[in-house]
Short mmCIF file of C-alpha atoms in Angstrom, two decimals:
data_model
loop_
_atom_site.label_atom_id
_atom_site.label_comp_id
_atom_site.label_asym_id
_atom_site.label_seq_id
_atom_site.Cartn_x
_atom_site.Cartn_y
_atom_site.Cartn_z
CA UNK A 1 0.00 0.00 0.00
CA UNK A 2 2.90 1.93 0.89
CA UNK A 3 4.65 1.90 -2.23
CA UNK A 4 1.28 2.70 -4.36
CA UNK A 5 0.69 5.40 -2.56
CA UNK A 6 4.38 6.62 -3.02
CA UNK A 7 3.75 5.79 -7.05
CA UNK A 8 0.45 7.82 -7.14
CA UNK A 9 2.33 10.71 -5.24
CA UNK A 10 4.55 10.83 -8.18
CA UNK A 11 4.90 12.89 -10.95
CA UNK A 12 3.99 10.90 -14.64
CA UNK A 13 7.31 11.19 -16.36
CA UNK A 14 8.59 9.87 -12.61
CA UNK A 15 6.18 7.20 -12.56
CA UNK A 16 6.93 3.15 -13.74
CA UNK A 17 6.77 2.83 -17.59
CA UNK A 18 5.54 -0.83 -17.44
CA UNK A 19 2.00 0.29 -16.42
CA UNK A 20 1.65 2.86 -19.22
CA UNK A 21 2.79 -0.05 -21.79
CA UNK A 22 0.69 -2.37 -20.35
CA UNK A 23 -2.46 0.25 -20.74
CA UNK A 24 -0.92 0.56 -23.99
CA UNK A 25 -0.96 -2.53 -25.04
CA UNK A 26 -4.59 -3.34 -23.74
CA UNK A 27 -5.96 -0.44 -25.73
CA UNK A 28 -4.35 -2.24 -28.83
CA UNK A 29 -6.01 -5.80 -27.72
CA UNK A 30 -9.61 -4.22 -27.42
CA UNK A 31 -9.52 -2.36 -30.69
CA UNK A 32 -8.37 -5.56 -32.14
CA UNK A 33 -10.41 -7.54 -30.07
CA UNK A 34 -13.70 -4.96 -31.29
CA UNK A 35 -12.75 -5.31 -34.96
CA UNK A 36 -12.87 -8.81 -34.86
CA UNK A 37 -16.83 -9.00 -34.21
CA UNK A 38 -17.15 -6.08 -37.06
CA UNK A 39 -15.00 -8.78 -39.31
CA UNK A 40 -16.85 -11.81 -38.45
CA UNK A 41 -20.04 -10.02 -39.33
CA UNK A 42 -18.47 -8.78 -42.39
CA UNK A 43 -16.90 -12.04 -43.86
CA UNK A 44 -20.57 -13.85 -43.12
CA UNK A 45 -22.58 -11.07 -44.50
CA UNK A 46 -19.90 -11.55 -47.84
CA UNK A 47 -20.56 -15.03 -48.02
CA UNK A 48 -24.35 -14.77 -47.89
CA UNK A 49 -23.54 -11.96 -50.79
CA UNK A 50 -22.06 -14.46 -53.10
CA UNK A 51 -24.34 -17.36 -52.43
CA UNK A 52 -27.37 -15.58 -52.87
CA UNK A 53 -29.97 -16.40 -54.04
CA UNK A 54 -29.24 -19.85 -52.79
CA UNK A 55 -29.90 -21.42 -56.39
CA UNK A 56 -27.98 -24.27 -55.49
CA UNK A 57 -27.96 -26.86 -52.77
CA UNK A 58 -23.86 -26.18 -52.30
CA UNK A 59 -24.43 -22.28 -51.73
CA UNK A 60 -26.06 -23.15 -48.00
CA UNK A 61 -22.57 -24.80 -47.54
CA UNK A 62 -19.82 -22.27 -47.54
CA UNK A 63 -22.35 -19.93 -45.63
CA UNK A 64 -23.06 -22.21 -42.78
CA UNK A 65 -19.69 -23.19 -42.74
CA UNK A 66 -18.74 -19.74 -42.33
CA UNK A 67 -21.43 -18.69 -39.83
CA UNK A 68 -20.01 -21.82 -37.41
CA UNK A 69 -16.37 -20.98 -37.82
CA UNK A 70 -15.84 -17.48 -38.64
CA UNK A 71 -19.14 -16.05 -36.51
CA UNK A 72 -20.43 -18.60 -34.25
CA UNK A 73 -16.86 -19.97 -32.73
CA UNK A 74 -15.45 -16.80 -32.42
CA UNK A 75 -17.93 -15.03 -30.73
CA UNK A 76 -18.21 -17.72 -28.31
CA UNK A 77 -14.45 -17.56 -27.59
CA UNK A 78 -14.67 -14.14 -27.25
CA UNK A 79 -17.40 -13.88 -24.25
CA UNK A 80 -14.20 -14.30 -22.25
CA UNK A 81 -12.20 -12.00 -23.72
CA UNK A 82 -11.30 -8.61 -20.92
CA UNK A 83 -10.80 -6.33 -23.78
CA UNK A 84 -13.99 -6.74 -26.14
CA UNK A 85 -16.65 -8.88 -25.54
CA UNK A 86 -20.31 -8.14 -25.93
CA UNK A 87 -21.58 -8.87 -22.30
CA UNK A 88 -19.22 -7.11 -20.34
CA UNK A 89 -21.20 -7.10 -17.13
CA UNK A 90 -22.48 -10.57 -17.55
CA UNK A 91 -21.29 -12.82 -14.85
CA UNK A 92 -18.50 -16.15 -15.50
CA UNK A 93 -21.44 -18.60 -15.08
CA UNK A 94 -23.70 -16.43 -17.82
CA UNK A 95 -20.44 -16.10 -19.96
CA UNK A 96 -20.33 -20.10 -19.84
CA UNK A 97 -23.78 -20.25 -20.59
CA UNK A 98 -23.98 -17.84 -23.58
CA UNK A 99 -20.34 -19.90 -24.84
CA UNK A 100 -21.71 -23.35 -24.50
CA UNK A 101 -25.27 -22.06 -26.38
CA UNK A 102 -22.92 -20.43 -29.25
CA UNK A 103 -20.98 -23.12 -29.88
CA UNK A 104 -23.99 -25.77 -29.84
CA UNK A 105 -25.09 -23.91 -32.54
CA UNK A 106 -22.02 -23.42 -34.16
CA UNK A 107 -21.97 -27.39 -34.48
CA UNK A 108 -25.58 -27.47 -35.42
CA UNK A 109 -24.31 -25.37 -38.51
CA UNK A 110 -21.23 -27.25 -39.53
CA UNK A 111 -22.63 -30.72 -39.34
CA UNK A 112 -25.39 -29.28 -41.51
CA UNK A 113 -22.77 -27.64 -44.08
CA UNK A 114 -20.75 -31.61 -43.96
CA UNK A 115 -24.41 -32.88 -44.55
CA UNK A 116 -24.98 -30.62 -47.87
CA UNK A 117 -21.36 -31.08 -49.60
CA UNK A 118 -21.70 -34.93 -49.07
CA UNK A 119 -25.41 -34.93 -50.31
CA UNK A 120 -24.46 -32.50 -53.09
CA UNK A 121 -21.26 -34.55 -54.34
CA UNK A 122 -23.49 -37.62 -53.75
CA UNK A 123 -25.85 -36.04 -56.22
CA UNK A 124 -23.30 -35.24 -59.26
CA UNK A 125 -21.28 -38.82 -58.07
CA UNK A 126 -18.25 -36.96 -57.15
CA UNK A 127 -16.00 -38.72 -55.16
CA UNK A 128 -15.86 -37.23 -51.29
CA UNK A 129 -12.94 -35.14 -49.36
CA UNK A 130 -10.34 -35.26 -52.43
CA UNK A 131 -8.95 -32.01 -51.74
CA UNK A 132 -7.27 -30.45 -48.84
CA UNK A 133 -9.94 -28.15 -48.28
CA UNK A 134 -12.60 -31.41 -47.76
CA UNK A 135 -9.70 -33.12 -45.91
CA UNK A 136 -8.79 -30.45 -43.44
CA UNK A 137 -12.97 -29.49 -43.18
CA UNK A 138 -14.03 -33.11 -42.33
CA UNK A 139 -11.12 -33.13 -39.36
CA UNK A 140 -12.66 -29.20 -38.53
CA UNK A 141 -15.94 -30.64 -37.95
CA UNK A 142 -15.18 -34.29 -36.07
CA UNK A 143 -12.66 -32.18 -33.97
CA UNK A 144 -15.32 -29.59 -33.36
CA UNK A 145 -17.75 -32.62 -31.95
CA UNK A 146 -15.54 -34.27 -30.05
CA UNK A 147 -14.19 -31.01 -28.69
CA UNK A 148 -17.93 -29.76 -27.70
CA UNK A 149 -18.71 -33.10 -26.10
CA UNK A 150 -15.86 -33.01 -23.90
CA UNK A 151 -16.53 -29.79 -22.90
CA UNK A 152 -19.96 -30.58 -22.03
CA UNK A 153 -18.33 -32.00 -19.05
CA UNK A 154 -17.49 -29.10 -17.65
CA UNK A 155 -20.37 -28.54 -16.94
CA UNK A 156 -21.02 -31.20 -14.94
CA UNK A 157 -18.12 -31.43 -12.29
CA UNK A 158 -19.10 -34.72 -10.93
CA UNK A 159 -18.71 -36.63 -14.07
CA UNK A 160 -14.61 -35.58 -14.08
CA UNK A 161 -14.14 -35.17 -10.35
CA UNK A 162 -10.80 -37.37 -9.62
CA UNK A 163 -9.38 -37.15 -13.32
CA UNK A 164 -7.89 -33.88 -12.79
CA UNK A 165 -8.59 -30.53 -11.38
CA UNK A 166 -11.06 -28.39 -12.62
CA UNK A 167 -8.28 -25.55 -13.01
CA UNK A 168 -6.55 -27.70 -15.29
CA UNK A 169 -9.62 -29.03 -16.95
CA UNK A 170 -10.37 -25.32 -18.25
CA UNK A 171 -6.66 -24.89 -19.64
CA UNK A 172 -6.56 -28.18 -21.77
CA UNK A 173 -10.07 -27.27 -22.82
CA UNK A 174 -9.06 -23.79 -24.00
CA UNK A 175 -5.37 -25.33 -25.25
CA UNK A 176 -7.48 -27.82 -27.29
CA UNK A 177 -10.21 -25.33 -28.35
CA UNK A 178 -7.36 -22.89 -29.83
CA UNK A 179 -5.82 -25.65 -31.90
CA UNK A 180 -9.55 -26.49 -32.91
CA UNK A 181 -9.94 -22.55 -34.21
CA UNK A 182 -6.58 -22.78 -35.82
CA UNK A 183 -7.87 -25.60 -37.79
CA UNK A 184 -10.94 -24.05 -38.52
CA UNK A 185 -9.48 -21.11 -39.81
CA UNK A 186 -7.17 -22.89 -42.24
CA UNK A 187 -10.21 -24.60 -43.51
CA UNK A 188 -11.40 -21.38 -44.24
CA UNK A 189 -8.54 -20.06 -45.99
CA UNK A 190 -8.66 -23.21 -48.12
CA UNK A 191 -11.84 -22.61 -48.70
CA UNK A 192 -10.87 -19.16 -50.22
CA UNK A 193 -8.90 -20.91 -53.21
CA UNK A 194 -11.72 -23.03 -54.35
CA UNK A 195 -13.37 -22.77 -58.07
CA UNK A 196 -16.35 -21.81 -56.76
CA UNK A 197 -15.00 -18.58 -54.48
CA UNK A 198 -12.60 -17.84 -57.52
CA UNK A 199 -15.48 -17.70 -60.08
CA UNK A 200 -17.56 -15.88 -57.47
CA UNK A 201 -15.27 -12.97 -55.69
CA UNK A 202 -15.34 -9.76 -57.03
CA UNK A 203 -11.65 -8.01 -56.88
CA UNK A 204 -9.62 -7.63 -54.09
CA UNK A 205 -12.62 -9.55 -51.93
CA UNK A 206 -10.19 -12.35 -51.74
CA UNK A 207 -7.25 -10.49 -49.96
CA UNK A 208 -10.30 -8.91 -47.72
CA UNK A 209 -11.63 -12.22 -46.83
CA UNK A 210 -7.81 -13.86 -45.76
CA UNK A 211 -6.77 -11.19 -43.72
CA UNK A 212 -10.32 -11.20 -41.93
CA UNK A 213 -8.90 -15.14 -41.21
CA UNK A 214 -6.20 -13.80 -40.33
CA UNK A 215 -7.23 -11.17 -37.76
CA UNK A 216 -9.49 -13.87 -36.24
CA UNK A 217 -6.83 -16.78 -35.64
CA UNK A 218 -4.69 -13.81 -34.22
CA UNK A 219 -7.24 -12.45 -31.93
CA UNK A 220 -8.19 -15.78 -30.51
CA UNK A 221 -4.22 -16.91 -30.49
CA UNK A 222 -3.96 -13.76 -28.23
CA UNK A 223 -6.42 -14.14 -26.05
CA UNK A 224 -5.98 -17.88 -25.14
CA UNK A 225 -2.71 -17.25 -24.53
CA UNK A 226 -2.68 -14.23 -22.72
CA UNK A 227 -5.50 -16.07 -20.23
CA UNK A 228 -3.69 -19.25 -20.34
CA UNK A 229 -0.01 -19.44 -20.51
CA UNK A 230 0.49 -17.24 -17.33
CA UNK A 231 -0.70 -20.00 -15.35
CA UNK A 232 0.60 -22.86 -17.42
CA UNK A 233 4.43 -21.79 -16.64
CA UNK A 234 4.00 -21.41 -12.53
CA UNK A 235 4.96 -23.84 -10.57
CA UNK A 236 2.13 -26.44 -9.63
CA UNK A 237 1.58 -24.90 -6.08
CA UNK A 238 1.26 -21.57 -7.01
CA UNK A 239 -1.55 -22.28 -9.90
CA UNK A 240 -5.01 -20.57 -9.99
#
């Protein structure tokens, strides 16, 4: 108390530059963090731009693909987020709540994007997940299942009580769920090189739409890690 009394007493120019640079650099996190939901918005709202009028059976695919991944998933993530989230004086349990909800959906949405591709390649006999796009997407979406089930058990403490500690439940959760987004993302940007985005885009669109990736997979990276690694490196006794 002492000393922050003695810092406060102090003239600015006299006072510890690591606080200004860290209020620096969490001004730079929340307008990164804010652009990210204008982005998200932005690359869906694109999509549903170049699929409509939903002639086809395959234009509901790269739109619900991108409303899991590039809307849905992020937003979820970013409930948690201290520089930019969009419930800022909800509580942790409603945060939890609004992320589990989000990402239910989100994996409503991708297994019914998997469910038109397949039916659509089924109906023009085209053989199924040739590419690296469908190969990296099919992993996205079993990885996103698996990744929701398991952490539909977090909700539940008694079902993991004695595996590990709850603490360190939450970290390989949110270790696992970054390396799930990281996928996701570079299904995305795959998807970005396809025939049916190249006949579709309309000039530079397509450097728009990879840098919007981009910014996401950064944001996320960011924020996991800033939440996460911390507490990852101290020594077991002095966790949480």
């Amino acid at each position: 108390m002492e000393e922050e009394s003695a810092d406060a007493a102090k003239p600015d120019h006299l006072k510890p530059a690591s606080k200004g640079k860290k209020g620096c650099f969490r001004r730079v996190c929340s307008f990164f963090s804010m652009a990210a939901h204008i982005l998200a918005i932005s690359f869906v709202s694109y999509m549903i731009y170049l699929a409509w009028p939903f002639s086809s059976l395959f234009s509901w695919h790269p739109v619900l693909m991108s409303i899991a991944f590039a809307l849905l998933m992020t937003e979820a993530i970013l409930f948690f987020s201290p520089d930019s989230n969009l419930v800022p004086k909800a509580t942790r349990k409603m945060k939890v709540t609004y992320h589990w909800i989000t990402n239910t959906t989100a994996v409503l949405c991708a297994l019914a994007g998997l469910a038109i591709i397949v039916v659509n390649k089924e109906r023009y006999g085209k053989p199924h997940f040739t590419s690296w796009h469908g190969l990296c997407g099919i992993c996205t979406v079993v990885y996103t299942c698996l990744q929701a089930t398991a952490g539909s058990t977090l909700l539940y403490p008694k079902l993991t009580a004695g595996l590990a500690k709850p603490a360190d439940l939450k970290l390989y959760h949110a270790t696992s769920g970054l390396v799930l987004f990281t996928l996701a993302c570079t299904t995305l940007t795959l998807g970005l090189f396809t025939n049916w985005f190249w006949s579709t885009a309309h000039g530079t669109a397509w450097y728009f739409c990879i840098a919007t990736v981009a910014w996401l997979s950064l944001v996320i990276m960011n924020q996991v890690t800033q939440a996460y690694l911390p507490k990852s490196l101290k020594k077991p006794s002095q966790q949480y």
